[in-house]
Coordinates of C-alpha atoms and ligand atoms in Angstrom, one line a residue:
M1 CA 127.9 94.3 93.5
K2 CA 131.3 94.0 91.8
K3 CA 131.6 90.5 93.1
I4 CA 128.3 89.4 91.6
A5 CA 129.2 90.9 88.3
S6 CA 132.6 89.3 88.1
L7 CA 131.2 86.0 89.2
H8 CA 128.7 86.1 86.4
F9 CA 131.4 87.2 84.0
A10 CA 133.5 84.1 84.9
T11 CA 130.6 81.8 84.3
L12 CA 129.9 83.5 81.1
A13 CA 133.5 83.3 80.0
A14 CA 133.5 79.6 80.8
A15 CA 130.3 79.1 78.8
F16 CA 131.8 80.7 75.7
S17 CA 135.2 79.1 75.9
C18 CA 134.0 76.0 74.1
F19 CA 133.5 77.6 70.7
S20 CA 135.6 79.5 68.3
I21 CA 134.3 83.0 67.8
S22 CA 135.8 83.3 64.4
S23 CA 134.2 80.1 63.2
Y24 CA 130.9 81.6 64.3
A25 CA 131.6 84.7 62.3
D26 CA 132.2 82.5 59.2
S27 CA 129.1 80.4 59.8
N28 CA 126.7 80.3 56.9
S29 CA 124.2 77.8 58.1
A30 CA 120.7 78.2 56.9
C31 CA 119.2 78.8 60.4
Y32 CA 120.7 80.0 63.6
D33 CA 121.0 77.3 66.2
R34 CA 120.8 79.0 69.6
L35 CA 121.8 75.7 71.3
T36 CA 125.2 75.5 69.7
Q37 CA 125.9 79.1 68.4
P38 CA 126.7 82.0 70.7
S39 CA 124.3 84.4 72.3
L40 CA 126.4 87.3 71.4
A41 CA 125.1 90.2 69.4
I42 CA 126.5 90.4 65.8
V43 CA 125.8 94.1 65.6
D44 CA 127.3 96.8 67.7
S45 CA 125.2 99.8 67.2
H46 CA 126.8 101.8 70.0
L47 CA 130.6 101.9 69.8
H48 CA 133.0 104.8 70.2
F49 CA 135.9 104.6 67.8
R50 CA 137.4 107.7 69.5
P51 CA 138.4 107.9 73.2
F52 CA 137.6 110.9 75.5
G53 CA 141.3 111.8 75.3
G54 CA 144.7 110.3 74.5
A55 CA 145.4 107.8 71.7
P56 CA 142.7 105.6 70.2
I57 CA 143.0 101.9 69.1
P58 CA 144.2 102.2 65.5
H59 CA 141.3 101.9 63.1
K60 CA 142.3 98.6 61.4
D61 CA 143.2 97.0 64.8
L62 CA 139.8 97.8 66.1
A63 CA 138.0 96.5 63.0
L64 CA 139.9 93.3 63.4
M65 CA 139.0 93.0 67.1
L66 CA 135.3 93.4 66.1
K67 CA 135.6 90.8 63.4
N68 CA 137.3 88.4 65.7
A69 CA 134.5 88.9 68.3
G70 CA 131.9 88.0 65.6
I71 CA 130.7 91.5 65.0
R72 CA 129.4 91.9 61.4
Y73 CA 128.0 95.4 61.6
A74 CA 129.0 98.3 63.7
N75 CA 128.3 102.0 64.1
V76 CA 131.3 104.3 64.1
F77 CA 130.7 106.9 66.9
G78 CA 133.0 109.6 67.8
I79 CA 132.6 110.8 71.3
G80 CA 130.3 113.5 72.6
Q81 CA 132.7 114.7 75.2
T82 CA 136.3 115.4 74.1
L83 CA 139.0 116.4 76.6
P84 CA 141.4 119.2 75.4
Y85 CA 144.3 117.8 73.3
D86 CA 146.8 119.0 75.9
S87 CA 145.0 117.1 78.8
S88 CA 146.8 114.1 80.2
C89 CA 143.4 112.4 81.0
T90 CA 141.9 109.6 79.1
Y91 CA 138.7 109.5 81.2
Y92 CA 136.8 112.7 82.1
L93 CA 135.8 111.4 85.5
N94 CA 139.5 111.5 86.5
C95 CA 139.7 115.2 85.6
P96 CA 136.9 117.1 87.2
G97 CA 137.1 120.8 86.3
T98 CA 138.5 120.0 82.8
P99 CA 135.9 121.1 80.3
V100 CA 134.7 118.4 77.9
I101 CA 132.9 119.5 74.7
P102 CA 131.6 117.8 71.5
S103 CA 133.8 118.4 68.5
L104 CA 133.8 117.8 64.7
K105 CA 137.3 116.5 64.9
N106 CA 136.4 113.0 65.9
D107 CA 133.9 112.6 63.1
I108 CA 136.3 113.8 60.5
I109 CA 139.0 111.4 61.7
N110 CA 136.5 108.5 61.7
A111 CA 135.4 109.3 58.2
Q112 CA 139.0 109.6 57.0
N113 CA 139.8 106.2 58.5
V114 CA 136.7 104.6 57.1
T115 CA 137.4 105.8 53.6
E116 CA 141.2 105.5 53.6
L117 CA 141.5 102.2 55.5
P118 CA 138.5 100.2 54.2
V119 CA 137.6 96.9 55.8
Q120 CA 135.3 94.2 54.4
E121 CA 134.0 93.1 57.8
P122 CA 132.4 94.4 59.9
K123 CA 130.3 96.7 57.8
L124 CA 130.7 100.2 59.3
T125 CA 128.2 103.0 59.5
L126 CA 129.4 106.4 60.2
S127 CA 127.7 108.5 62.9
M128 CA 127.9 112.2 63.5
S129 CA 128.8 112.8 67.2
F130 CA 129.8 116.4 67.0
A131 CA 126.5 118.1 67.7
D132 CA 126.1 120.2 70.8
L133 CA 122.4 119.9 71.7
S134 CA 122.5 123.0 73.8
K135 CA 123.6 125.0 70.7
P136 CA 121.1 123.8 68.1
E137 CA 121.8 126.7 65.8
T138 CA 125.3 125.3 65.1
V139 CA 124.2 121.7 64.2
K140 CA 123.2 122.2 60.6
A141 CA 126.4 123.9 59.7
G142 CA 128.4 121.0 61.1
M143 CA 126.3 118.5 59.2
S144 CA 126.9 120.5 56.0
E145 CA 130.6 120.5 56.6
L146 CA 130.7 116.7 57.1
D147 CA 128.5 116.2 54.0
Q148 CA 130.7 118.4 51.9
E149 CA 133.8 116.5 52.9
F150 CA 132.2 113.0 52.9
P151 CA 129.0 113.1 50.8
G152 CA 126.5 110.5 51.7
L153 CA 128.7 108.7 54.2
F154 CA 127.1 109.6 57.5
K155 CA 123.9 107.7 58.1
W156 CA 123.4 108.1 61.9
M157 CA 123.7 110.8 64.6
G158 CA 125.0 110.1 68.1
E159 CA 125.8 109.5 70.8
L160 CA 124.8 113.0 71.8
N161 CA 124.3 114.2 75.4
L162 CA 120.8 115.4 76.4
V163 CA 121.7 115.1 80.0
K164 CA 124.7 113.2 81.4
Q165 CA 125.2 113.6 85.2
A166 CA 128.6 112.0 85.0
L167 CA 129.8 115.1 83.1
F168 CA 128.5 117.7 85.5
A169 CA 131.9 118.2 87.1
N170 CA 133.3 118.9 83.6
G171 CA 131.0 121.8 82.7
H172 CA 128.1 119.9 81.1
Q173 CA 124.6 121.0 81.9
P174 CA 121.3 119.4 80.9
V175 CA 119.8 120.6 77.7
T176 CA 116.8 122.8 78.5
L177 CA 113.3 122.3 77.3
A178 CA 113.6 125.6 75.4
E179 CA 116.7 124.4 73.6
I180 CA 115.0 121.1 72.7
R181 CA 112.2 123.1 71.0
N182 CA 114.9 124.9 68.9
W183 CA 116.2 121.6 67.4
K184 CA 113.6 121.7 64.6
P185 CA 115.9 122.7 61.7
F186 CA 118.4 119.8 62.2
M187 CA 115.7 117.4 63.3
D188 CA 113.8 118.1 60.0
T189 CA 117.0 117.3 58.1
L190 CA 117.6 114.1 60.0
R191 CA 114.0 113.0 59.4
E192 CA 114.2 113.8 55.7
R193 CA 117.4 111.8 55.4
N194 CA 116.0 109.0 57.5
M195 CA 118.9 109.3 60.0
P196 CA 118.4 108.0 63.5
I197 CA 119.6 110.1 66.4
G198 CA 120.9 108.4 69.6
L199 CA 120.6 110.4 72.9
H200 CA 122.3 109.8 76.2
G201 CA 119.5 111.1 78.5
D202 CA 119.8 110.1 82.1
L203 CA 116.4 109.2 83.5
G204 CA 117.5 110.3 86.9
N205 CA 119.6 109.2 89.9
N206 CA 119.3 107.0 93.0
E207 CA 117.9 110.0 95.0
N208 CA 115.4 111.0 92.3
P209 CA 115.0 108.3 89.7
T210 CA 112.8 110.3 87.3
K211 CA 114.5 113.7 87.7
Y212 CA 115.1 114.2 84.0
L213 CA 112.2 112.2 82.5
D214 CA 110.7 115.5 81.1
L215 CA 113.7 116.0 78.8
I216 CA 113.5 112.8 76.8
T217 CA 109.7 113.1 76.8
E218 CA 110.0 116.6 75.4
V219 CA 112.2 115.3 72.6
V220 CA 109.8 112.5 71.4
N221 CA 106.8 114.8 71.9
Q222 CA 108.3 117.6 69.8
Y223 CA 109.7 115.3 67.2
P224 CA 107.5 112.2 67.0
N225 CA 108.4 111.5 63.4
N226 CA 112.1 111.3 64.0
K227 CA 113.8 108.0 64.8
V228 CA 115.0 108.8 68.4
I229 CA 117.0 106.2 70.3
W230 CA 117.0 106.5 74.1
L231 CA 120.4 105.1 74.9
H232 CA 120.9 102.8 77.9
M233 CA 117.2 102.9 78.5
G234 CA 118.0 106.1 80.5
L235 CA 120.1 104.1 83.1
S236 CA 123.5 105.1 84.3
K237 CA 126.0 104.7 87.1
E238 CA 124.0 107.3 88.9
L239 CA 120.8 105.3 88.6
T240 CA 121.5 101.8 89.8
N241 CA 118.4 101.0 91.9
I242 CA 115.3 102.1 90.1
D243 CA 112.4 99.7 90.7
P244 CA 112.1 97.6 87.5
D245 CA 108.4 97.8 87.4
T246 CA 108.5 101.6 87.5
H247 CA 111.2 101.8 84.9
I248 CA 109.5 99.3 82.6
K249 CA 106.2 101.3 82.9
I250 CA 108.0 104.5 81.8
L251 CA 109.6 102.8 78.9
S252 CA 106.4 101.0 77.8
N253 CA 104.4 104.2 78.0
L254 CA 106.8 106.1 75.8
L255 CA 107.3 103.3 73.3
D256 CA 103.5 102.8 73.0
K257 CA 102.9 106.5 72.5
Y258 CA 105.8 107.2 70.1
P259 CA 106.1 104.5 67.5
N260 CA 109.4 105.9 66.0
M261 CA 111.2 105.8 69.4
M262 CA 113.7 103.1 70.0
I263 CA 115.9 102.2 73.0
D264 CA 119.3 100.5 73.2
L265 CA 120.7 98.1 75.8
S266 CA 124.3 99.2 75.6
W267 CA 126.7 99.7 78.4
R268 CA 127.8 97.0 80.8
V269 CA 126.6 99.2 83.7
I270 CA 123.1 97.9 82.9
A271 CA 124.2 94.3 83.0
D272 CA 126.1 94.8 86.3
N273 CA 123.2 96.5 88.1
Y274 CA 120.2 95.0 86.5
F275 CA 120.5 92.1 84.0
F276 CA 122.9 90.0 86.0
K277 CA 120.5 89.8 88.9
P278 CA 118.0 87.0 88.3
E279 CA 114.9 88.6 90.0
I280 CA 115.5 91.9 88.2
R281 CA 116.3 90.2 84.9
A282 CA 113.0 88.2 85.1
K283 CA 111.1 91.5 85.0
Y284 CA 113.0 92.9 81.9
V285 CA 112.9 89.7 79.8
P286 CA 109.1 89.8 79.1
F287 CA 109.5 93.6 78.4
I288 CA 112.3 92.9 75.9
N289 CA 110.3 90.2 74.2
K290 CA 107.2 92.4 73.9
Y291 CA 109.1 95.4 72.5
S292 CA 111.6 93.4 70.6
T293 CA 111.3 95.4 67.4
R294 CA 112.1 98.6 69.3
I295 CA 115.5 97.7 70.8
L296 CA 119.1 97.9 69.5
P297 CA 122.2 96.1 70.8
G298 CA 125.5 97.7 71.6
T299 CA 128.6 97.6 73.9
D300 CA 129.3 101.3 74.5
F301 CA 133.0 100.3 74.2
V302 CA 135.3 103.3 74.1
A303 CA 138.4 102.6 72.0
S304 CA 141.3 104.1 74.0
N305 CA 144.5 102.3 73.2
D306 CA 145.0 100.8 76.6
K307 CA 142.2 98.4 75.8
T308 CA 142.7 94.9 74.3
F309 CA 140.6 92.4 72.4
D310 CA 139.7 90.9 75.8
S311 CA 138.4 94.2 76.9
Y312 CA 136.1 94.4 73.9
L313 CA 135.0 90.8 74.2
G314 CA 134.3 91.3 77.9
E315 CA 132.0 94.2 77.2
L316 CA 130.3 92.3 74.3
M317 CA 129.7 89.3 76.5
A318 CA 128.4 91.4 79.4
T319 CA 126.1 93.5 77.2
S320 CA 124.9 90.4 75.3
Y321 CA 124.2 88.3 78.5
I322 CA 120.5 89.2 78.5
Y323 CA 120.1 87.7 75.0
R324 CA 120.5 84.2 76.4
F325 CA 117.1 84.7 78.1
V326 CA 115.0 86.3 75.4
D327 CA 112.7 84.5 73.0
N328 CA 113.6 83.7 69.4
N329 CA 111.9 86.7 67.9
A330 CA 113.7 89.1 70.2
F331 CA 117.0 87.3 69.7
R332 CA 116.7 87.6 65.9
N333 CA 115.5 91.2 66.0
I334 CA 118.0 92.5 68.4
A335 CA 121.1 90.3 68.6
L336 CA 121.1 89.1 65.0
G337 CA 120.5 92.6 63.7
Q338 CA 117.1 92.7 62.0
N339 CA 116.1 95.9 63.8
Y340 CA 119.4 97.5 62.9
F341 CA 118.9 96.5 59.2
D342 CA 115.4 97.9 59.3
M343 CA 116.6 101.1 60.9
L344 CA 119.1 101.8 58.2
G345 CA 116.9 100.5 55.4
L346 CA 119.5 97.8 54.6
P347 CA 118.3 94.8 52.5
D348 CA 120.2 92.4 54.8
K349 CA 118.2 89.8 56.6
A350 CA 118.9 88.2 60.0
P351 CA 118.9 84.4 59.8
N352 CA 115.8 82.6 61.1
I353 CA 116.2 80.7 64.3
C354 CA 116.2 76.9 64.0
D355 CA 112.8 75.7 65.1
N356 CA 114.0 72.8 67.2
Q357 CA 115.0 75.2 70.0
V358 CA 114.5 74.6 73.6
K359 CA 114.5 78.0 75.2
V360 CA 117.0 78.6 78.1
Q361 CA 115.2 80.4 80.9
Ligands
ZN1 ZN1 128.2 105.6 74.6

């Protein structure tokens, strides 16, 4: 598996080596030429500015990395699982037994950085990542605290953990159906403020691929008027072999039934296990084309300070790989950001695709 992924990555890197990413970012051409311009997303709607533990990449350095990779818009997530400050770990999987919990601290630091160290590009959107979905009664108070300190700045909520099996060894438990039903007060506020909420909700695992489907279903069923984003399409390192037809059917049914629901394609784990494989990719491409207004792009990069520009670019290239194969509408809606602009009510418009395009497929 690893071999396949790195092979594709090498091909990908070679394919991109012929253009300058910064010149792409400066491009102002009237239409977007998919034959000569990159297939990379210009929006990163799923990006953790704070690591699980240890030191982050300094804010301005990260902003510059994004700009140099061609990113023009990015969401500023904290992290939904914070290691204790005195832990020597930077990754929770290396420290089973160490509790990881959501915290307001990350959101406050992100907001301070965004306000005190402003950058022109990319345009940054702050997201509240502190909320503990199994303690819904605490969420509104946290929102008020952030609003009081940083009025009007937070426009998104997430990434929050509905169920994340990778964290089970660190004390995380799936949110229960009863707890989901108690989200109403804060979900009402999010809806009134038109704030999307992004949920990490594992669909299942290789032994039982739909084990947790009832949780995300309960969320959209209880809160059909909220903008709910099912992150990673429910996939994870624990679910690497679901039959694409089964998965696509689940996604299609939910998207058809709940018009405010979105999904994101973030995390290179999806590319490694699904999109890099031609037979599997061939199943997802028509799905992505059909539901192209319901999908957001993202890397799921976690900005711990051991990472470099190449680490970011590698994740952007891997998570953007699928965009080489989608149709012009989907490319514009997802990779060029139209869905993201619509989601946030921004007046920005993604460029049209030049109409002389021969589609790669
Ligand atoms: Zn994430």
